[in-house]
mmCIF file of C-alpha atoms in Angstrom:
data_model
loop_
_atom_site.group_PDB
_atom_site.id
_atom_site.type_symbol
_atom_site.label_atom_id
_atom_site.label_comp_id
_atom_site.label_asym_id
_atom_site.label_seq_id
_atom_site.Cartn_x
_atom_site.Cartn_y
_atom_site.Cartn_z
ATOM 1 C CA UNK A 223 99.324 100.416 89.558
ATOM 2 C CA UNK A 224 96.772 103.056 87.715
ATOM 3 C CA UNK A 225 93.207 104.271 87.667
ATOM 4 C CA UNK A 226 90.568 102.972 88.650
ATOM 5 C CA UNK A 227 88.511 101.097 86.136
ATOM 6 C CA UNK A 228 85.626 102.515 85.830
ATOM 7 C CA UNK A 229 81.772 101.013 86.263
ATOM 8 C CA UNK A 230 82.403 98.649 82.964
ATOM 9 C CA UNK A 231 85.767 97.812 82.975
ATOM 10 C CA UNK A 232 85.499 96.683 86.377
ATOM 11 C CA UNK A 233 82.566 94.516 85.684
ATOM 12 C CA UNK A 234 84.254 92.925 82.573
ATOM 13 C CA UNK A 235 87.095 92.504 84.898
ATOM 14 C CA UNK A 236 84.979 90.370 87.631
ATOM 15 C CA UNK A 237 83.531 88.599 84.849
ATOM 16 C CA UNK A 238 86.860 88.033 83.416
ATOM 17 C CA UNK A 239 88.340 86.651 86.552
ATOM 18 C CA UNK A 240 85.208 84.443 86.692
ATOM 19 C CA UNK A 241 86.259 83.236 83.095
ATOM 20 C CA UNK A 242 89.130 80.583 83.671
ATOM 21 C CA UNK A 243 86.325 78.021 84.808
ATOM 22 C CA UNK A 244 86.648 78.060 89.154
ATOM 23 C CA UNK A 245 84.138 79.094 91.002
ATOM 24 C CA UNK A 246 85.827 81.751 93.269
ATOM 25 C CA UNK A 247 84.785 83.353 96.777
ATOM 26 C CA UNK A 248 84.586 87.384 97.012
ATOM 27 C CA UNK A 249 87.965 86.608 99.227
ATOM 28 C CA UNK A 250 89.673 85.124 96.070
ATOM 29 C CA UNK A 251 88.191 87.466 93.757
ATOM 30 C CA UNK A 252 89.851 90.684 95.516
ATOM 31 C CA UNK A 253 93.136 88.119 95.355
ATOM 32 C CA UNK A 254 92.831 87.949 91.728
ATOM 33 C CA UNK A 255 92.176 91.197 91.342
ATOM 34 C CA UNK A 256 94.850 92.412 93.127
ATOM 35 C CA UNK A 257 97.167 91.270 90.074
ATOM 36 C CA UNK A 258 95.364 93.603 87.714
ATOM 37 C CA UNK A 259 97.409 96.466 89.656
ATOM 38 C CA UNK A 260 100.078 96.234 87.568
ATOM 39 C CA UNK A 261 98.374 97.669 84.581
ATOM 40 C CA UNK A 262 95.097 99.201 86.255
ATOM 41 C CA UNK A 263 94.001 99.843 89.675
ATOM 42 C CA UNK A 264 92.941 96.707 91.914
ATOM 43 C CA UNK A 265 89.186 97.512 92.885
ATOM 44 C CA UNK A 266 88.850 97.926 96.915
ATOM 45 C CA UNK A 267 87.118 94.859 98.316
ATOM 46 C CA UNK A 268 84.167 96.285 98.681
ATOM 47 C CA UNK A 269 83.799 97.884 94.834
ATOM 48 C CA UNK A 270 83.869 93.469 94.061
ATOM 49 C CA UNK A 271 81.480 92.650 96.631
ATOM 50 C CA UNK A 272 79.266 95.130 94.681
ATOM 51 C CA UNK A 273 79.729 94.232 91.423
ATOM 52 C CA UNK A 274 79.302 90.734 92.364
ATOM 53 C CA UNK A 275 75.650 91.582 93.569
ATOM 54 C CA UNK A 276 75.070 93.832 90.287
ATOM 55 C CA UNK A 277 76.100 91.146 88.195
ATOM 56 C CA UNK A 278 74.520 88.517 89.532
ATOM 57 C CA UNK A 279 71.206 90.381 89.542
ATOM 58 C CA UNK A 280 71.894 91.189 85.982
ATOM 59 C CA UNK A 281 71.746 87.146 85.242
ATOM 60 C CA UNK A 282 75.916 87.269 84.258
ATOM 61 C CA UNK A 283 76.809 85.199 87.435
ATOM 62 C CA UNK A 284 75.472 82.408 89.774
ATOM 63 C CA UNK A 285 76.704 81.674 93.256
ATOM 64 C CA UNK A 286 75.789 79.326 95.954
ATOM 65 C CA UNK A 287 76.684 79.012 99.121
ATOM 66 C CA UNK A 288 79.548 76.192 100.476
ATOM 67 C CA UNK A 289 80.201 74.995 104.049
ATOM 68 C CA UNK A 290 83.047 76.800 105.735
ATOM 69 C CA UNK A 291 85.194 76.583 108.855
ATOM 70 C CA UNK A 292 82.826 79.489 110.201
ATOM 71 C CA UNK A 293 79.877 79.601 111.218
ATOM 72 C CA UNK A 294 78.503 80.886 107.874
ATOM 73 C CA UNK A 295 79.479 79.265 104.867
ATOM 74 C CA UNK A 296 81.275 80.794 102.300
ATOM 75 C CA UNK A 297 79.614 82.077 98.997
ATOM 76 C CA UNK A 298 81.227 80.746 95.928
ATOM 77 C CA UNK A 299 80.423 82.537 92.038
ATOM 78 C CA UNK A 300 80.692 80.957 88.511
ATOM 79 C CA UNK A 301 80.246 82.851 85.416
ATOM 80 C CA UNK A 302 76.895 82.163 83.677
ATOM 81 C CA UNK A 303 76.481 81.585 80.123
ATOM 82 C CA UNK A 304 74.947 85.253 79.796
ATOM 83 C CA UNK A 305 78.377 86.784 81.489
ATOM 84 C CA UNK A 306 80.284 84.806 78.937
ATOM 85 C CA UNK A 307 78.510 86.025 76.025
ATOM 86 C CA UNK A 308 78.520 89.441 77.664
ATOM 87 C CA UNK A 309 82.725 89.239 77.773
ATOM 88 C CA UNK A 310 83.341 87.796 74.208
ATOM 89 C CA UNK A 311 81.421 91.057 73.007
ATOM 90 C CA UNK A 312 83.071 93.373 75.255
ATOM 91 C CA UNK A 313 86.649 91.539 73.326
ATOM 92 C CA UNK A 314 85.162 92.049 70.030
ATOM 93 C CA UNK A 315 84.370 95.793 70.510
ATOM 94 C CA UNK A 316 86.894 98.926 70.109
ATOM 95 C CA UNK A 317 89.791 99.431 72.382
ATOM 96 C CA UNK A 318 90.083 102.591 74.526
ATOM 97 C CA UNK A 319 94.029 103.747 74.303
ATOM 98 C CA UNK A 320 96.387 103.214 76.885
ATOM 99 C CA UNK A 321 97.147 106.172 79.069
ATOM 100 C CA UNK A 322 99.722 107.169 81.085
ATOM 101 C CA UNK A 323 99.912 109.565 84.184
ATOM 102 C CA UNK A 324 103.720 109.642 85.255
ATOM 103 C CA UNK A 325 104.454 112.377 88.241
ATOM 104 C CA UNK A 326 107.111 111.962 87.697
ATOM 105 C CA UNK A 327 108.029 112.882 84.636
ATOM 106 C CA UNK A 328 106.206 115.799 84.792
ATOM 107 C CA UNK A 329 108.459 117.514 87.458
ATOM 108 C CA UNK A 330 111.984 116.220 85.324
ATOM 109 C CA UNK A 331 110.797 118.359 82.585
ATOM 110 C CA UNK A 332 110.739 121.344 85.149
ATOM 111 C CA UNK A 333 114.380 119.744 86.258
ATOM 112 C CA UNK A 334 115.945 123.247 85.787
ATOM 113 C CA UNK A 335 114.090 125.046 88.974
ATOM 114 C CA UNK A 336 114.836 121.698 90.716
ATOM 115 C CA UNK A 337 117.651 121.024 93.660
ATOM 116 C CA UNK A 338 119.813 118.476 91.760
ATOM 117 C CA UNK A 339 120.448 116.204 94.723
ATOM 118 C CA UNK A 340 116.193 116.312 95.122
ATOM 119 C CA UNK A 341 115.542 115.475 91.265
ATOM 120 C CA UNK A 342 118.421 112.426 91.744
ATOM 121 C CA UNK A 343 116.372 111.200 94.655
ATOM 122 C CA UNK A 344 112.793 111.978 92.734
ATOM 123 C CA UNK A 345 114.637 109.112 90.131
ATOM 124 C CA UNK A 346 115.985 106.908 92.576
ATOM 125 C CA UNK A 347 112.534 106.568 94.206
ATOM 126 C CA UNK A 348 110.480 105.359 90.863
ATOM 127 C CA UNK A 349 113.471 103.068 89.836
ATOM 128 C CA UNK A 350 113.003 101.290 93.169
ATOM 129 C CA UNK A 351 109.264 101.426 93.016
ATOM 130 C CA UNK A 352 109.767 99.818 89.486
ATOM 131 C CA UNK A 353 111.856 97.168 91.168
ATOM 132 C CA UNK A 354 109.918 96.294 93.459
ATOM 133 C CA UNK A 355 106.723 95.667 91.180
ATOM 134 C CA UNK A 356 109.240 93.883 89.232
ATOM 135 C CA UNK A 357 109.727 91.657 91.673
ATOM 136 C CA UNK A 358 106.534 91.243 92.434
ATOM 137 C CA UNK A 359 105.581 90.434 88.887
ATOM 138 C CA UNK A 360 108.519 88.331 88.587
ATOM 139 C CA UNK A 361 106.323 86.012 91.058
ATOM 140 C CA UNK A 362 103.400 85.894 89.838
ATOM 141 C CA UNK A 363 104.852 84.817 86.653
ATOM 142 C CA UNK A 364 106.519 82.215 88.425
ATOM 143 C CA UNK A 365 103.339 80.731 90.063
ATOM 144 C CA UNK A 366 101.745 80.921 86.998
ATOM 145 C CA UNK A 367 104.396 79.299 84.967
ATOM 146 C CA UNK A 368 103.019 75.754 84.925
ATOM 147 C CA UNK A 369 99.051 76.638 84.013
ATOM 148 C CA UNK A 370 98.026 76.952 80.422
ATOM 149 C CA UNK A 371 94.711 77.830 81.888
ATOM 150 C CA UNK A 372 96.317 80.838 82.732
ATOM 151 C CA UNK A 373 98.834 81.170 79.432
ATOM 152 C CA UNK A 374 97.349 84.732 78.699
ATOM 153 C CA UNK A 375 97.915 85.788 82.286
ATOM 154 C CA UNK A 376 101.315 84.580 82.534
ATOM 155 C CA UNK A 377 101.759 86.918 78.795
ATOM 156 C CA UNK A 378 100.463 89.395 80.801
ATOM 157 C CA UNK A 379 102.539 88.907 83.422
ATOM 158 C CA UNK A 380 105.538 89.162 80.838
ATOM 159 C CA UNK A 381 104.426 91.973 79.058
ATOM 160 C CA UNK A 382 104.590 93.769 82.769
ATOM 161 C CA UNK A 383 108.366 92.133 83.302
ATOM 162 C CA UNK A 384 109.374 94.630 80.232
ATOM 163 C CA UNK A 385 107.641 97.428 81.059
ATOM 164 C CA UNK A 386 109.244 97.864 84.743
ATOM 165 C CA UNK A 387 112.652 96.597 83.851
ATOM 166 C CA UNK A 388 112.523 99.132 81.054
ATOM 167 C CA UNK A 389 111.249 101.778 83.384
ATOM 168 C CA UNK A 390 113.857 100.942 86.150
ATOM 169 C CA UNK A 391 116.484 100.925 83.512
ATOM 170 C CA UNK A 392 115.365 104.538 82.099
ATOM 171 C CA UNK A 393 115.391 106.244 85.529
ATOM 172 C CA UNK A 394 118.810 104.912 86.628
ATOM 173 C CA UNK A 395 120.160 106.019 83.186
ATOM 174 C CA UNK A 396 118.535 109.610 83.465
ATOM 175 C CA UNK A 397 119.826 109.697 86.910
ATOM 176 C CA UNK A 398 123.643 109.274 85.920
ATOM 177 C CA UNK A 399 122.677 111.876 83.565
ATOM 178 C CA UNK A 400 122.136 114.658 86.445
ATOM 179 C CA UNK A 401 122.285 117.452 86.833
ATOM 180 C CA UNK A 402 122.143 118.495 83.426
ATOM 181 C CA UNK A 403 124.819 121.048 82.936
ATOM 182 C CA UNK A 404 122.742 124.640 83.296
ATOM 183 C CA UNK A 405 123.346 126.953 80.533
ATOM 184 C CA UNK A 406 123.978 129.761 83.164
ATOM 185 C CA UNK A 407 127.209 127.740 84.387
ATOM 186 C CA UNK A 408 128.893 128.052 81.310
ATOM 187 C CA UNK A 409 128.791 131.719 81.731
ATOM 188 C CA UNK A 410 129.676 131.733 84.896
ATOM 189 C CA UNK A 411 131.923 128.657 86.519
ATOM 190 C CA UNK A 412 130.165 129.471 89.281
ATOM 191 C CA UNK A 413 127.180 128.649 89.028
ATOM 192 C CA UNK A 414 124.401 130.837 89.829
ATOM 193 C CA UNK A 415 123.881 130.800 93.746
ATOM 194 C CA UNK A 416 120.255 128.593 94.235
ATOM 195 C CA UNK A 417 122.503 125.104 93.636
ATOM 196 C CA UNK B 200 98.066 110.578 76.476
ATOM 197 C CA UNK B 201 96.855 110.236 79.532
ATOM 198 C CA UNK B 202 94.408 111.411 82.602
ATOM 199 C CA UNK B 203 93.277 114.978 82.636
ATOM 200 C CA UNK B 204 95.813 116.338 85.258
ATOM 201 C CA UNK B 205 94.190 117.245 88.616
ATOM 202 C CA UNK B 206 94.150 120.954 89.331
ATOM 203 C CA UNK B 207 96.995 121.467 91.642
ATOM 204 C CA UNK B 208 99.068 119.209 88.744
ATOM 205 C CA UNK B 209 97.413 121.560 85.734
ATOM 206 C CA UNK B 210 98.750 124.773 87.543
ATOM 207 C CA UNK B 211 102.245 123.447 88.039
ATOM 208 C CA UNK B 212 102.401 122.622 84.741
ATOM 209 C CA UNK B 213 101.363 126.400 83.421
ATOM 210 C CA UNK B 214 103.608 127.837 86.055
ATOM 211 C CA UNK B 215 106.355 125.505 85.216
ATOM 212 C CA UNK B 216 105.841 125.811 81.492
ATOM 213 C CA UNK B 217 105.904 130.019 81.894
ATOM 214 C CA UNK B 218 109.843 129.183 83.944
ATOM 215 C CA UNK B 219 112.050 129.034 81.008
ATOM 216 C CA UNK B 220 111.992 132.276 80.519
ATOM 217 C CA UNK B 221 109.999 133.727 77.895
ATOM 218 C CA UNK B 222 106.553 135.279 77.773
ATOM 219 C CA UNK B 223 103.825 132.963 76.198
ATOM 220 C CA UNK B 224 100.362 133.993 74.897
ATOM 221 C CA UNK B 225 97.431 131.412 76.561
ATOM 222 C CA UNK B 226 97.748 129.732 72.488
ATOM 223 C CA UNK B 227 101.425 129.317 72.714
ATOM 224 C CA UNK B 228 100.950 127.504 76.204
ATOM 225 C CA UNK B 229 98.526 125.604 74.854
ATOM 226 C CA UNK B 230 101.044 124.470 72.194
ATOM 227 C CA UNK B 231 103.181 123.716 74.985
ATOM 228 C CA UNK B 232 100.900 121.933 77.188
ATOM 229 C CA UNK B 233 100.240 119.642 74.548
ATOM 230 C CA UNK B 234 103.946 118.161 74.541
ATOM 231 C CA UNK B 235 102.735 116.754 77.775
ATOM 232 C CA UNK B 236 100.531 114.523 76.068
ATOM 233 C CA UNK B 237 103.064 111.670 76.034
ATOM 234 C CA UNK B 238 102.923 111.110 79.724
ATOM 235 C CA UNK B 239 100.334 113.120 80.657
ATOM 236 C CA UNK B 240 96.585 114.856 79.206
ATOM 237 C CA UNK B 241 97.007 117.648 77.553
ATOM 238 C CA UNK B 242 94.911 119.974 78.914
ATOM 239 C CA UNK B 243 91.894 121.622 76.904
ATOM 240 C CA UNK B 244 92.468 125.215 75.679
ATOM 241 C CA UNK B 245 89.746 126.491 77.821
ATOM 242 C CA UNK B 246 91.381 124.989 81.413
ATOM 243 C CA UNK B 247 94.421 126.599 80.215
ATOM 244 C CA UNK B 248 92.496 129.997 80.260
ATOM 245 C CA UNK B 249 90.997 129.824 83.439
ATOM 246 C CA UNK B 250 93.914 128.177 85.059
ATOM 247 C CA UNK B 251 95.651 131.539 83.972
ATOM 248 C CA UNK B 252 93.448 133.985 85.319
ATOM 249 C CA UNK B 253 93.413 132.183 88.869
ATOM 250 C CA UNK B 254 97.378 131.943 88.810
ATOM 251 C CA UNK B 255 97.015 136.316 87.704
ATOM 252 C CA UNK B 256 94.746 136.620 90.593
ATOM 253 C CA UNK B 257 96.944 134.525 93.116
ATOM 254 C CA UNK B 258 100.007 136.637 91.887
ATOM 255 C CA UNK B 259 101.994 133.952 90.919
ATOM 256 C CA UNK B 260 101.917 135.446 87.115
ATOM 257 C CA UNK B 261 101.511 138.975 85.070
ATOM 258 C CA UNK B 262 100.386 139.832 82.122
ATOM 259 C CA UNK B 263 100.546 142.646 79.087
ATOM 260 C CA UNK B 264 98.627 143.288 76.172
ATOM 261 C CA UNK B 265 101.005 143.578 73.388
ATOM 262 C CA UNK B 266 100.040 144.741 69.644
ATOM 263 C CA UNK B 267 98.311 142.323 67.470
ATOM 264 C CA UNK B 268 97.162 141.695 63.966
ATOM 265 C CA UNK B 269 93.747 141.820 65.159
ATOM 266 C CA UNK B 270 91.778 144.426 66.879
ATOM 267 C CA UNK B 271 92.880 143.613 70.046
ATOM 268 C CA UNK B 272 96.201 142.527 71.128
ATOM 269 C CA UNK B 273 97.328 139.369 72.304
ATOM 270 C CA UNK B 274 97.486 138.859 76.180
ATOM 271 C CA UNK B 275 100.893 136.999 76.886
ATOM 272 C CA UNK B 276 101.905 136.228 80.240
ATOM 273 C CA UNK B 277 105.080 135.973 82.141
ATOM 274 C CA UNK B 278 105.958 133.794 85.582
ATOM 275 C CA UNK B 279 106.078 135.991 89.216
ATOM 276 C CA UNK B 280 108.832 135.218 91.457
ATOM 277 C CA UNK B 281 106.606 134.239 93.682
ATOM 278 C CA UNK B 282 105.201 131.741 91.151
ATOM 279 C CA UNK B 283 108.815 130.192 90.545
ATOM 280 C CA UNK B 284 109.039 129.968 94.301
ATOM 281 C CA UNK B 285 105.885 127.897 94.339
ATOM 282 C CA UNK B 286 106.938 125.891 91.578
ATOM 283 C CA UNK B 287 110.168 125.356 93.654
ATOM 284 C CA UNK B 288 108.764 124.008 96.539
ATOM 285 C CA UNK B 289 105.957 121.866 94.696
ATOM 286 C CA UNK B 290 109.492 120.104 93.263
ATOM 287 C CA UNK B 291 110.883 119.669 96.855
ATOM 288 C CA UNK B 292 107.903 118.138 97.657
ATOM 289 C CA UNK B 293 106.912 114.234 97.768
ATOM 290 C CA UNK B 294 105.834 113.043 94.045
ATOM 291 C CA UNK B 295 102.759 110.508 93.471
ATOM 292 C CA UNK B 296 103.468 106.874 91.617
ATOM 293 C CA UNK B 297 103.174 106.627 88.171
ATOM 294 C CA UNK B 298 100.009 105.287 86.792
ATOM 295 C CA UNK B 299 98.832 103.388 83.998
ATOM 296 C CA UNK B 300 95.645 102.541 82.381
ATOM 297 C CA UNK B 301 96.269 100.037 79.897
ATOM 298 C CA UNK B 302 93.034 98.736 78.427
ATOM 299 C CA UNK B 303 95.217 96.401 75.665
ATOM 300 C CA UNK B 304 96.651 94.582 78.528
ATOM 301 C CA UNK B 305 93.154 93.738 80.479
ATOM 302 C CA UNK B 306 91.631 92.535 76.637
ATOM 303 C CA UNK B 307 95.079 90.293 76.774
ATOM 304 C CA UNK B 308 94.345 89.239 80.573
ATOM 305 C CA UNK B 309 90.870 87.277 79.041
ATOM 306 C CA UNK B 310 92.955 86.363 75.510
ATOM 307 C CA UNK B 311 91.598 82.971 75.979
ATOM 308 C CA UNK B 312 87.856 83.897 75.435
ATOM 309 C CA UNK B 313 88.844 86.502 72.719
ATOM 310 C CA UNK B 314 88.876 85.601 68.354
ATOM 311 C CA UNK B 315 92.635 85.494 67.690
ATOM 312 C CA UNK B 316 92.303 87.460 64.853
ATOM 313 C CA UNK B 317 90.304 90.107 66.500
ATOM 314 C CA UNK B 318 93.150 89.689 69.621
ATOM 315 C CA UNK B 319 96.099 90.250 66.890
ATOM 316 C CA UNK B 320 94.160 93.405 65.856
ATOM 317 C CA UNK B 321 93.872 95.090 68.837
ATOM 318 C CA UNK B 322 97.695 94.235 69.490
ATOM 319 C CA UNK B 323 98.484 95.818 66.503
ATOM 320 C CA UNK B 324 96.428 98.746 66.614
ATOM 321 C CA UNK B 325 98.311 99.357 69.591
ATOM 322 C CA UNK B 326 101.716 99.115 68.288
ATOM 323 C CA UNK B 327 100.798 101.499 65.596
ATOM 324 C CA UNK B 328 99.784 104.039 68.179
ATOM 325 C CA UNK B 329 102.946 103.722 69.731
ATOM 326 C CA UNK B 330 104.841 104.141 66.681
ATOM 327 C CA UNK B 331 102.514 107.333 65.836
ATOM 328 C CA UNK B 332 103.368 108.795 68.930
ATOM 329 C CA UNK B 333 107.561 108.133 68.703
ATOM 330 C CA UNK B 334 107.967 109.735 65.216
ATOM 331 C CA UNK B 335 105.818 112.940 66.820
ATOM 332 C CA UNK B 336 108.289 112.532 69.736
ATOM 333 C CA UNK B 337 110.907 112.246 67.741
ATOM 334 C CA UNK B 338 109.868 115.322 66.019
ATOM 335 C CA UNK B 339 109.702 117.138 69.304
ATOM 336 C CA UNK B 340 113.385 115.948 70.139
ATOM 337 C CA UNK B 341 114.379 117.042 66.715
ATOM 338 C CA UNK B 342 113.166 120.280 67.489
ATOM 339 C CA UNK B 343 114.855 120.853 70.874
ATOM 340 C CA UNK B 344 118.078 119.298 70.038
ATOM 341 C CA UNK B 345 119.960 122.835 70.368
ATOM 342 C CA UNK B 346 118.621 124.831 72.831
ATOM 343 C CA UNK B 347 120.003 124.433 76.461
ATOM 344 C CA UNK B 348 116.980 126.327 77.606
ATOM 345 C CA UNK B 349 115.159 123.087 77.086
ATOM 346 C CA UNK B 350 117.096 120.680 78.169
ATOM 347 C CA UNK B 351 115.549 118.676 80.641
ATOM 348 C CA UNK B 352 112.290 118.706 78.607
ATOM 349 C CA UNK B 353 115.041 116.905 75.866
ATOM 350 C CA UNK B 354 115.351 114.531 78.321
ATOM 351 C CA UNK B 355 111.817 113.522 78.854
ATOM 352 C CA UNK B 356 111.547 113.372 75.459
ATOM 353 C CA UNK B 357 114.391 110.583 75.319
ATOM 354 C CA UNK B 358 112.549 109.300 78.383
ATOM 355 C CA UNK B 359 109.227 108.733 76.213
ATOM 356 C CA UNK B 360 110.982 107.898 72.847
ATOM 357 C CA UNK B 361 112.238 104.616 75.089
ATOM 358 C CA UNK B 362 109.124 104.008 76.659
ATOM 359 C CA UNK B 363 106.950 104.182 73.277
ATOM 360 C CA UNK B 364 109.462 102.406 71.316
ATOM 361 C CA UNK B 365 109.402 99.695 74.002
ATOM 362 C CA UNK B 366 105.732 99.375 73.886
ATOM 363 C CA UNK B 367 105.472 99.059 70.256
ATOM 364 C CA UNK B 368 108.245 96.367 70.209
ATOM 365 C CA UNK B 369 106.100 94.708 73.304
ATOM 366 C CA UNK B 370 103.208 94.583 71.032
ATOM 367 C CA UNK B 371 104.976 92.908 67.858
ATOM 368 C CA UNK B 372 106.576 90.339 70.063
ATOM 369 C CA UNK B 373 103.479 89.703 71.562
ATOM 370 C CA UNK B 374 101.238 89.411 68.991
ATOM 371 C CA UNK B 375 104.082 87.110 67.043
ATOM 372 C CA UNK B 376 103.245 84.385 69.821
ATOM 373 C CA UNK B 377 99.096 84.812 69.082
ATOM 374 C CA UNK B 378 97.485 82.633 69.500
ATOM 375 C CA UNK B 379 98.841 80.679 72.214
ATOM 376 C CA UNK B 380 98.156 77.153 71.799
ATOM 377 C CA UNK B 381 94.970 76.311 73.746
ATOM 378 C CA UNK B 382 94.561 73.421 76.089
ATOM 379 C CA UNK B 383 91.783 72.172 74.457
ATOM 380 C CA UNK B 384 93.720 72.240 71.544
ATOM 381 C CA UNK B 385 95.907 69.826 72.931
ATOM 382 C CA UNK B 386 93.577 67.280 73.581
ATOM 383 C CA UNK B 387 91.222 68.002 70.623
ATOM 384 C CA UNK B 388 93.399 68.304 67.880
ATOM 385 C CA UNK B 389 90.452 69.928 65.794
ATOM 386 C CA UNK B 390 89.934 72.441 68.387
ATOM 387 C CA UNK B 391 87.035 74.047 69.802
ATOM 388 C CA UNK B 392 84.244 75.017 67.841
ATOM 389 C CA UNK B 393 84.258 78.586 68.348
ATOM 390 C CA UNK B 394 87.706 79.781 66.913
#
C-alpha cells in the first residue's frame, strides 16, 4: 500500500529481492515484490522487467536462461558482486522519512460539513481495508515463520501486523465516537436542519 | 509529513480549512495547512496563494482587504456557500486508500546485508522523529482542547498522537531485537567476516 518508489528505490528494491541468495525469474520477482505493498507500492510487472534489463546492463545482475515447460525457457537473475556492493552502500547512506498520505483523515478533520451516517461508513471502510491487509500480512508472516533467511522479512512482516491492527483499532474507536456532538445542537436540541 | 497533496486534494483542504467559520488571511491558512503535516504535506505558501485565487475566480470564496500595519492591508478570505456545497459533496464522495511510504521499513526488508550498528541507527533516528512529531501533536491537541469549533480536527489529532506514538514504540521494540541472530552465525560461531 503507498507510492511508488521511485527510479532508485525501486532498483535497490530488485536488487534487494535478489539479495537472499536464489536466483529468481521476472515471474517471482513481481511475487516478491508484491509483499513490499504493505509499506510502499508493488512496482507493475513491467516497471521489474525494466529494471531487470537496466541493472543487468549496469553489471549489478547476471541471468541465464533455464529450460521450461514452454517452448522458451525461462530467464533466471542472481545478484552480482557489483549489485551487492551497490546495496550495502545504499544501507549505509541517509534515510529519507517516512510519509504518510491518509484520505482519509483528511476528510474526518472536515467531519463537521460531513453526513454523520457517511463519515461512520468513510471509518468503517479503512478499518476493513486495514483488516484485510492484516490478514494478508498475518500470512505472509506465517509462511515465512520457519526461514531465518528471511528473519528481517518476517520483522517486517511484524512491524506491518502493528501498524494495521493499530490502524483498525483507531478507526473503530473514532467511529463509536460519532457524530461528535455539534456545538450548534446545544443551542438548539434540534439540531440545525442539514443532519 | 507526507506527499504533496494532488490539486483537487490541496483545494479541499483550503476550502475545508476556510468552513469553520472565520475569515483567514493566505498566512493564517498557511499556519493551518501546516497541521496537516502529520498525515499529509503541508502545502508550500506559494500553492496556498494560487490555490486561492483559482477558488476566488471559481466563486467558491471572497475576499476583503482589511486595514493593516503595513501599507497595504491584509487580504483575508472567507468560504462561499457554494464552496461549502462543494466541500459537501467532495465528503459524500468515495475516499482513496491510505498510503504509506516508509523508507525505514524497505532498509529493514534487506537488514541482513546492512551493519547492525548502522541498522540500530536508522531505527532510532526514526523513533526520534516520531517522538518529535507527538509532543508537536500534542501541542496542537493542547491547543484545541476547548473549542467545539474544532472538534473533529481534536480528533485527528488523537488519531495521529496514536499512530506516532505507535511507531516510535514499533521502532524501540524493534531495534531491542537488532541484530537478529544470523544463520551463519549459527554455524560459524565467529561469524562472518564483514560484521
Amino acid at each position: 500500500m503507498g507510492q511508488e518508489p521511485g527510479r532508485g528505490d525501486l532498483s535497490y528494491a530488485v536488487l534487494g529481492l535478489l539479495s537472499f541468495g536464489r536466483e529468481l525469474s521476472g515471474y517471482e520477482l513481481k511475487q516478491w515484490a508484491d509483499n513490499l505493498r504493505f509499506f510502499y507500492a508493488a512496482p507493475a510487472m513491467s516497471l521489474v522487467y525494466t529494471e531487470l534489463a537496466r541493472l543487468q546492463s549496469a553489471g549489478l545482475v547476471t541471468s541465464r536462461e533455464v529450460p521450461g515447460e514452454g517452448r522458451r525457457g525461462a530467464r533466471v537473475y542472481r545478484l552480482a558482486p557489483a549489485g551487492e556492493a551497490e546495496l550495502r552502500t545504499w544501507l549505509s547512506r541517509p534515510v529519507p522519512p517516512a510519509t504518510l498520505r491518509h484520505p482519509v483523515a483528511l476528510r474526518l478533520f472536515f467531519g463537521h460539513l460531513a453526513d454523520p451516517d457517511r463519515l461512520q461508513a468513510v471509518l468503517e471502510e479503512h478499518r476493513a481495508r486495514c483488516e484485510e491487509l492484516l490478514a494478508e500480512l498475518d500470512a505472509v508472516r506465517e509462511g515465512l515463520r520457519d526461514d531465518a533467511t528471511f528473519r528481517y522479512p518476517a520483522l517486517v512482516a511484524q512491524w506491518g501486523q502493528r501498524y494495521y491492527g493499530g490502524e483498525a483499532a483507531a478507526a473503530a474507536d473514532i467511529a463509536a465516537l460519532l457524530p461528535l456532538d455539534d456545538p450548534a445542537d446545544l443551542e438548539d436540541p434540534a439540531g440545525p436542519a442539514w443532519r
